[in-house]
XYZ file of C-alpha atoms in Angstrom:
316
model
C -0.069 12.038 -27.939
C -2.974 11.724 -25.289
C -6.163 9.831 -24.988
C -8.807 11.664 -23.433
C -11.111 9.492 -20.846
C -14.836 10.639 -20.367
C -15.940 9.625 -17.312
C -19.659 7.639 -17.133
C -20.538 10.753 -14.680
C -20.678 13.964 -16.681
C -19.869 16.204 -14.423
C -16.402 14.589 -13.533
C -13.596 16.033 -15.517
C -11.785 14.552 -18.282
C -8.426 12.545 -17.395
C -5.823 11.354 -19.689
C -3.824 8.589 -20.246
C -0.848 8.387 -22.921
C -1.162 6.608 -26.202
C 1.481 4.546 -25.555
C -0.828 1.868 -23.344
C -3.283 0.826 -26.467
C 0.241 -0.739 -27.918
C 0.470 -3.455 -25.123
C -2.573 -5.877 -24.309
C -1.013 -7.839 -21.337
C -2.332 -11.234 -20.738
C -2.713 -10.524 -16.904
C -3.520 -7.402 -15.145
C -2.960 -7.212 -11.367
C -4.412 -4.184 -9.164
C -1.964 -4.240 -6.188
C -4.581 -2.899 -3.540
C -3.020 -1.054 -0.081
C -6.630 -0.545 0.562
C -5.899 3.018 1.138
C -7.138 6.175 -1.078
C -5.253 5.652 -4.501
C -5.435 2.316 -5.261
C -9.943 2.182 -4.169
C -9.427 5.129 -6.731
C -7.567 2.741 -9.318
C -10.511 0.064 -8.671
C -13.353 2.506 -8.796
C -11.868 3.703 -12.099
C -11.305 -0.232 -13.206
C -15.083 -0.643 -12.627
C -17.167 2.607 -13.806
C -14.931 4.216 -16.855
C -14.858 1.811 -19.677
C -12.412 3.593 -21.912
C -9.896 3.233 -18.339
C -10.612 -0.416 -17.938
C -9.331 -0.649 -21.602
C -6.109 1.133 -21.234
C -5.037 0.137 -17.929
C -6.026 -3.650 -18.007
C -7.551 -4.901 -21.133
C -6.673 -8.338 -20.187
C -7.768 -10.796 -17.263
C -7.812 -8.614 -13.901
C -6.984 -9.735 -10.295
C -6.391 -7.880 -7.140
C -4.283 -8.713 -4.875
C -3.858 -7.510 -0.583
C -1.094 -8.430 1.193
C -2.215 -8.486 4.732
C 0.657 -6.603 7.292
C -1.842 -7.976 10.446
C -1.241 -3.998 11.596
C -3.769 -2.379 9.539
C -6.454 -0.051 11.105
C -9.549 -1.439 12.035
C -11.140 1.010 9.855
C -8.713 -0.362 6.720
C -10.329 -4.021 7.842
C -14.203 -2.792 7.456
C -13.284 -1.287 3.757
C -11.432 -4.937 3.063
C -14.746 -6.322 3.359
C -16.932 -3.961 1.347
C -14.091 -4.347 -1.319
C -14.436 -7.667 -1.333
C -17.774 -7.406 -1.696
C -17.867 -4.720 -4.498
C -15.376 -7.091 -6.947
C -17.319 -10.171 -6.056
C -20.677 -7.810 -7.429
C -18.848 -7.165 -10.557
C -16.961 -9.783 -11.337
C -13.364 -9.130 -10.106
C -11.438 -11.423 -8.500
C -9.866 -10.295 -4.931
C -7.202 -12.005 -2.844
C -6.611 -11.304 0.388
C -3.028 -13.014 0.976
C -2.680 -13.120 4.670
C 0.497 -15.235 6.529
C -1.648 -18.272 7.121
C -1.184 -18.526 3.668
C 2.312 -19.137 3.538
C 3.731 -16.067 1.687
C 4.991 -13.860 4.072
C 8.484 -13.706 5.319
C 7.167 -12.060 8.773
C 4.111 -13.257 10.116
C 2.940 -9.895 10.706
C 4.280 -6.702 11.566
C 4.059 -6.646 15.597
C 4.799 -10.778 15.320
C 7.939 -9.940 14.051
C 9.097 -7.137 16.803
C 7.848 -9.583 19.590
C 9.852 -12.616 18.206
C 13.253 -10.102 17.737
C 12.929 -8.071 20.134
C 13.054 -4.976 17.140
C 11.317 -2.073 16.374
C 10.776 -0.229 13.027
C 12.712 3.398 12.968
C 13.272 5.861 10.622
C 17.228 5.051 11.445
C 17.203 2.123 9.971
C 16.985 0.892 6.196
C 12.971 0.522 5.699
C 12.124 -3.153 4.898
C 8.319 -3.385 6.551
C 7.170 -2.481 2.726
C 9.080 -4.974 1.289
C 8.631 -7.767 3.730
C 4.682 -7.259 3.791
C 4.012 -6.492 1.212
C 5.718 -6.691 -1.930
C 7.005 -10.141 -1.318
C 4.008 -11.633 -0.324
C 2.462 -10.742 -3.485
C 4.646 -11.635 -5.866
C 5.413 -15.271 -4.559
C 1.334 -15.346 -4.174
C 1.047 -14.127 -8.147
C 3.491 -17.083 -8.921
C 2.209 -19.609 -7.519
C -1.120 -18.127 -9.304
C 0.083 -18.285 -13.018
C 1.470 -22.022 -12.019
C -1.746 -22.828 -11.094
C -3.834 -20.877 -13.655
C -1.276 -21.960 -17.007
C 0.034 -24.644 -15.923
C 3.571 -23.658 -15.738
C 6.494 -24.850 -13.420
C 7.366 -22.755 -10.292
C 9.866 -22.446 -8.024
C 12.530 -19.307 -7.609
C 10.128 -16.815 -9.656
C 11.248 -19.593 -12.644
C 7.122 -19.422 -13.244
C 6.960 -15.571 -13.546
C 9.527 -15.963 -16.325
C 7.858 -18.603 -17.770
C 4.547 -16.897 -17.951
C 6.020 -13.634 -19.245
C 7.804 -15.660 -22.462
C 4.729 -17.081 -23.301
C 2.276 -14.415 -22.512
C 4.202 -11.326 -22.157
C 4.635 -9.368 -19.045
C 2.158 -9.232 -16.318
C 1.098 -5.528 -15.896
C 0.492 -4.261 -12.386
C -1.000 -1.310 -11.945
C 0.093 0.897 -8.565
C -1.822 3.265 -6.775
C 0.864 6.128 -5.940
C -0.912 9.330 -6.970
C 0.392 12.589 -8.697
C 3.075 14.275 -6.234
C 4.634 10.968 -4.868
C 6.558 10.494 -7.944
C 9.625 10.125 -6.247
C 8.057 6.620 -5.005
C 7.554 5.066 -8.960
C 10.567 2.634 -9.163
C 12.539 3.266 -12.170
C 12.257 -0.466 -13.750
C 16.012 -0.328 -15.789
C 17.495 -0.244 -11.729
C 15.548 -3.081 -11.007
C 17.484 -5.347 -8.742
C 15.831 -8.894 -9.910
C 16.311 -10.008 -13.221
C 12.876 -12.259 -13.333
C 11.276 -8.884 -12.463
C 12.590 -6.858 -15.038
C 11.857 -9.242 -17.211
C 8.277 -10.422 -16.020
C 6.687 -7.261 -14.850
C 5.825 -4.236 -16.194
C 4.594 -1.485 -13.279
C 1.987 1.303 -14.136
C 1.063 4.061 -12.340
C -2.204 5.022 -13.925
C -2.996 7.942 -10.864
C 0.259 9.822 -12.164
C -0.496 8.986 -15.274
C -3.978 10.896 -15.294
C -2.601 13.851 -13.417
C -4.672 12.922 -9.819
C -3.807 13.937 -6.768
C -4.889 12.677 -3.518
C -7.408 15.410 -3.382
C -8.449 14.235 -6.723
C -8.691 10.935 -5.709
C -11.047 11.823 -2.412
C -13.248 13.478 -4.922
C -13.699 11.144 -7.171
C -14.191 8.462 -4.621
C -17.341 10.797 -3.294
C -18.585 11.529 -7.076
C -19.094 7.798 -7.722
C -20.610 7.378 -4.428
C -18.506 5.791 -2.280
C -17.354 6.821 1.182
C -13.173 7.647 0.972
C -11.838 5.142 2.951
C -9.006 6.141 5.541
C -5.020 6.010 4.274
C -3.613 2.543 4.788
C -0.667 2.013 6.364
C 0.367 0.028 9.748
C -0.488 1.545 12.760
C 3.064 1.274 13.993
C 4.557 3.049 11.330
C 8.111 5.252 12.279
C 7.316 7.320 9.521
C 4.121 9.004 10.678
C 3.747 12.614 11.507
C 3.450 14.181 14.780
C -0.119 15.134 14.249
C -0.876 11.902 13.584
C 1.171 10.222 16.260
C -1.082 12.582 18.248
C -4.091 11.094 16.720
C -3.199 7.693 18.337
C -2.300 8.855 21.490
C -5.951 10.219 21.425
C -7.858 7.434 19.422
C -6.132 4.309 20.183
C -3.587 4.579 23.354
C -3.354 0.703 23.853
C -2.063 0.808 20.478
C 0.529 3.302 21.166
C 1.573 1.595 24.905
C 2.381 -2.037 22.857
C 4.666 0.030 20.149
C 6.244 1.899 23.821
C 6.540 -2.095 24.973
C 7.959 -3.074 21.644
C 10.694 0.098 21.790
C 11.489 -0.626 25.369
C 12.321 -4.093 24.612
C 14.466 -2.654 21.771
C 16.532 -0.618 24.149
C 17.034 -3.179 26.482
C 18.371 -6.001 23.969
C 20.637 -3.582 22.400
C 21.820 -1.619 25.430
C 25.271 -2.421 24.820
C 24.768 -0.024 21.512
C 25.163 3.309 23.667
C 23.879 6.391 21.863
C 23.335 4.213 18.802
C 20.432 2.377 20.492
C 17.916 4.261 18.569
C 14.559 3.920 18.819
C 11.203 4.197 16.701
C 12.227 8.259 16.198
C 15.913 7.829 15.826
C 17.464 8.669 19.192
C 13.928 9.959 20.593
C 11.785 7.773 22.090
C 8.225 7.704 21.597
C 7.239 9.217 24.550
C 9.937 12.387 23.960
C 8.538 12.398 20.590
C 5.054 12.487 22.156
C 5.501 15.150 24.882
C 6.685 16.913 21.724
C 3.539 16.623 19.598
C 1.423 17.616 22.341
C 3.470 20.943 23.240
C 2.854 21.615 19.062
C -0.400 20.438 18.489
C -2.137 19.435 21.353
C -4.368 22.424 20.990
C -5.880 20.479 17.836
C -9.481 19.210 18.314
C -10.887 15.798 17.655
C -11.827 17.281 14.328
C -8.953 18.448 12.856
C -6.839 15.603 14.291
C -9.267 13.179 12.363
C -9.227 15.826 9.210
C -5.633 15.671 9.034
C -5.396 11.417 9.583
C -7.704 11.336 6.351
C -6.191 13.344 4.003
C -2.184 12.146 4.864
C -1.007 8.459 4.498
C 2.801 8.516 6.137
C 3.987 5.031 3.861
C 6.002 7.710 1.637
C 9.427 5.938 1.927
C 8.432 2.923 -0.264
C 9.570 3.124 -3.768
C 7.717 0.658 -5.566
C-alpha cells in the first residue's frame, strides 16, 4: 500500500512513499547532505511538504556534511546558502570538516601529497568511504554522547543510543536509476551498524529522477545547485574531464603533478603502474576527449557538468 504526498505547490505532481514508514518514528533523523542535486532535493522536500517531513523524519532532524577539502567552488557557495536556509527554519547543519578531528585523511589532495598516491579507477574506491562516510558516523557518535548522555568509544555509543531509542534513520540522497548504489543493510559489514542504523532512500522511494529532482528544485524556487563530487575524481567522464581542462586547468595540472608523482614512486611496478585512468594517463586520456568532444561549446560542456554527477561507484 502507498501514501500519496501533495505537494504545498499545486502544480507539482503527486509522489509516493510506502506505508511501511508511518510504522517506525525514529528518535533521530539524519539528512546525510553531498550538497549535490538529490540530497538539496531531500532537504527542500524536508522543509516545504509536510506530509514528507512526517514520513521521512518525524523525529529530531540534523544534517550532516562531511567536508572532502576537494569540492567545487561552486559546491562551497551552495554550503553557505544551505546553511543559511536550515538556520531560517530551524534545522540544524554540521559541516564536519578535518579540523574537527573525524577524518581519517585530511582531505582528498592532502592525502595524495603526503603518499605520493593518486585515486584510479584500478584500484578498490575508498575516497567515499574515507571522506565521507567515516567522518560522519564517528561525528554522529560523538553527537548522541553528547546529546543523551551516553558512553562512547568504538561506535559502543551508536549501540547504546539505538537500544534505548531505536535506530537512528538516515535518509540518502541517491535518486531513482542509481539503485545499484542503495547498500543492501543484511550484507552490512559492521555489526554496530546493522544494528544502529537504518538507511532510507526517500528519492527512490518517490520514483524521482535526477531530472525530477532539477525540477523540483526550480518549482520551489531555488537555483539547482551543481553535482557534488571532488574535483579529482577517476571516475568522471570524458566530457567532463574536458570541462576542467577548459574551466579550471590549474586544477587539472596539480591532479597531472599528483599522477606523475604516482608513477615515479611506483616505477618499479612496470605496466602495473597505473595511473588516474588505469594504464592511461591523464593527458592520453585528455588528447582523447578533445579528439571526441572538443567540438563541444562552453554551453553544452557546462549543460552536460550539471545534469551528470560521476560519484556512481559508492554504494552507500
Amino acid at each position: 500500500m502507498q501514501v500519496a504526498l501533495t505537494h504545498t505547490k499545486p502544480h507539482l505532481p503527486k509522489l509516493r512513499a510506502t506505508e511501511s514508514l508511518l510504522v517506525c518514528q525514529p528518535e533521530l533523523c539524519v539528512l546525510s547532505m553531498g550538497l549535490g542535486q538529490d540530497s538539496t532535493t531531500i532537504l527542500y522536500l524536508l522543509v516545504y511538504n509536510k506530509d514528507f517531513r512526517r514520513l521521512y523524519a518525524p523525529g529530531k532532524l540534523i544534517c550532516l556534511f562531511s567536508d572532502t577539502m576537494d569540492e567545487h567552488p561552486q559546491t562551497y557557495l551552495h554550503l553557505e546558502e544551505i546553511k543559511l536556509f536550515c538556520s531560517q527554519h530551524g534545522i540544524e547543519f554540521v559541516h564536519i570538516h578535518p579540523d574537527m578531528g573525524f577524518h581519517g585523511w585530511k582531505g582528498l589532495r592532502e592525502f595524495y601529497g603526503r603518499t605520493n598516491t593518486v585515486g584510479s579507477v584500478a584500484f578498490v574506491k575508498s575516497c567515499t568511504d574515507n571522506l565521507k562516510i567515516k567522518p560522519i558516523y564517528s561525528y554522529l557518535e560523538k553527537y548522541v554522547g553528547d546529546e543523551y548522555n551516553l558512553p562512547v568509544g568504538a561506535k559502543q555509543g551508536l549501540r547504546h543510543f539505538a537500544t534505548k531509542y531505536g535506530k537512528i534513520r538516515v535518509l540518502i540522497g541517491i535518486a531513482k536509476g542509481e539503485e545499484k548504489r542503495m547498500a543492501d543493510p543484511s550484507k552490512e559489514k559492521q555489526r554496530w551498524k546493522r544494528e544502529s542504523i537504518s538507511t532510507v532512500y526517500p528519492l527512490v522511494d518517490l520514483g524521482m529522477d535526477r531530472g525530477d529532482c532539477q525540477r523540483y528544485i526550480t518549482a520551489v524556487g531555488h537555483k539547482v545547485p551543481l553535482p557534488s563530487n571532488c574535483r579529482l575524481c577517476p571516475y568522471m567522464s570524458e566530457k567532463e574531464l574536458l570541462w576542467m581542462h577548459r574551466f579550471y586547468p590549474e586544477d587539472l595540472e596539480a591532479w597531472k603533478e599528483f599522477e606523475n608523482n604516482k608513477f615515479e614512486k611506483f616505477k618499479d611496478k612496470g605496466e602495473k603502474n597505473f595511473g588516474v585512468f588505469g594504464k592511461k594517463s591523464l593527458s592520453e586520456a585528455l588528447a582523447q576527449a578533445i579528439e571526441k568532444h572538443g567540438h563541444m561549446t562552453d554551453e553544452e560542456l557546462w549543460e552536460n557538468k550539471m545534469t551528470h554527477g560521476h560519484c556512481v561507484k559508492s554504494v552507500y
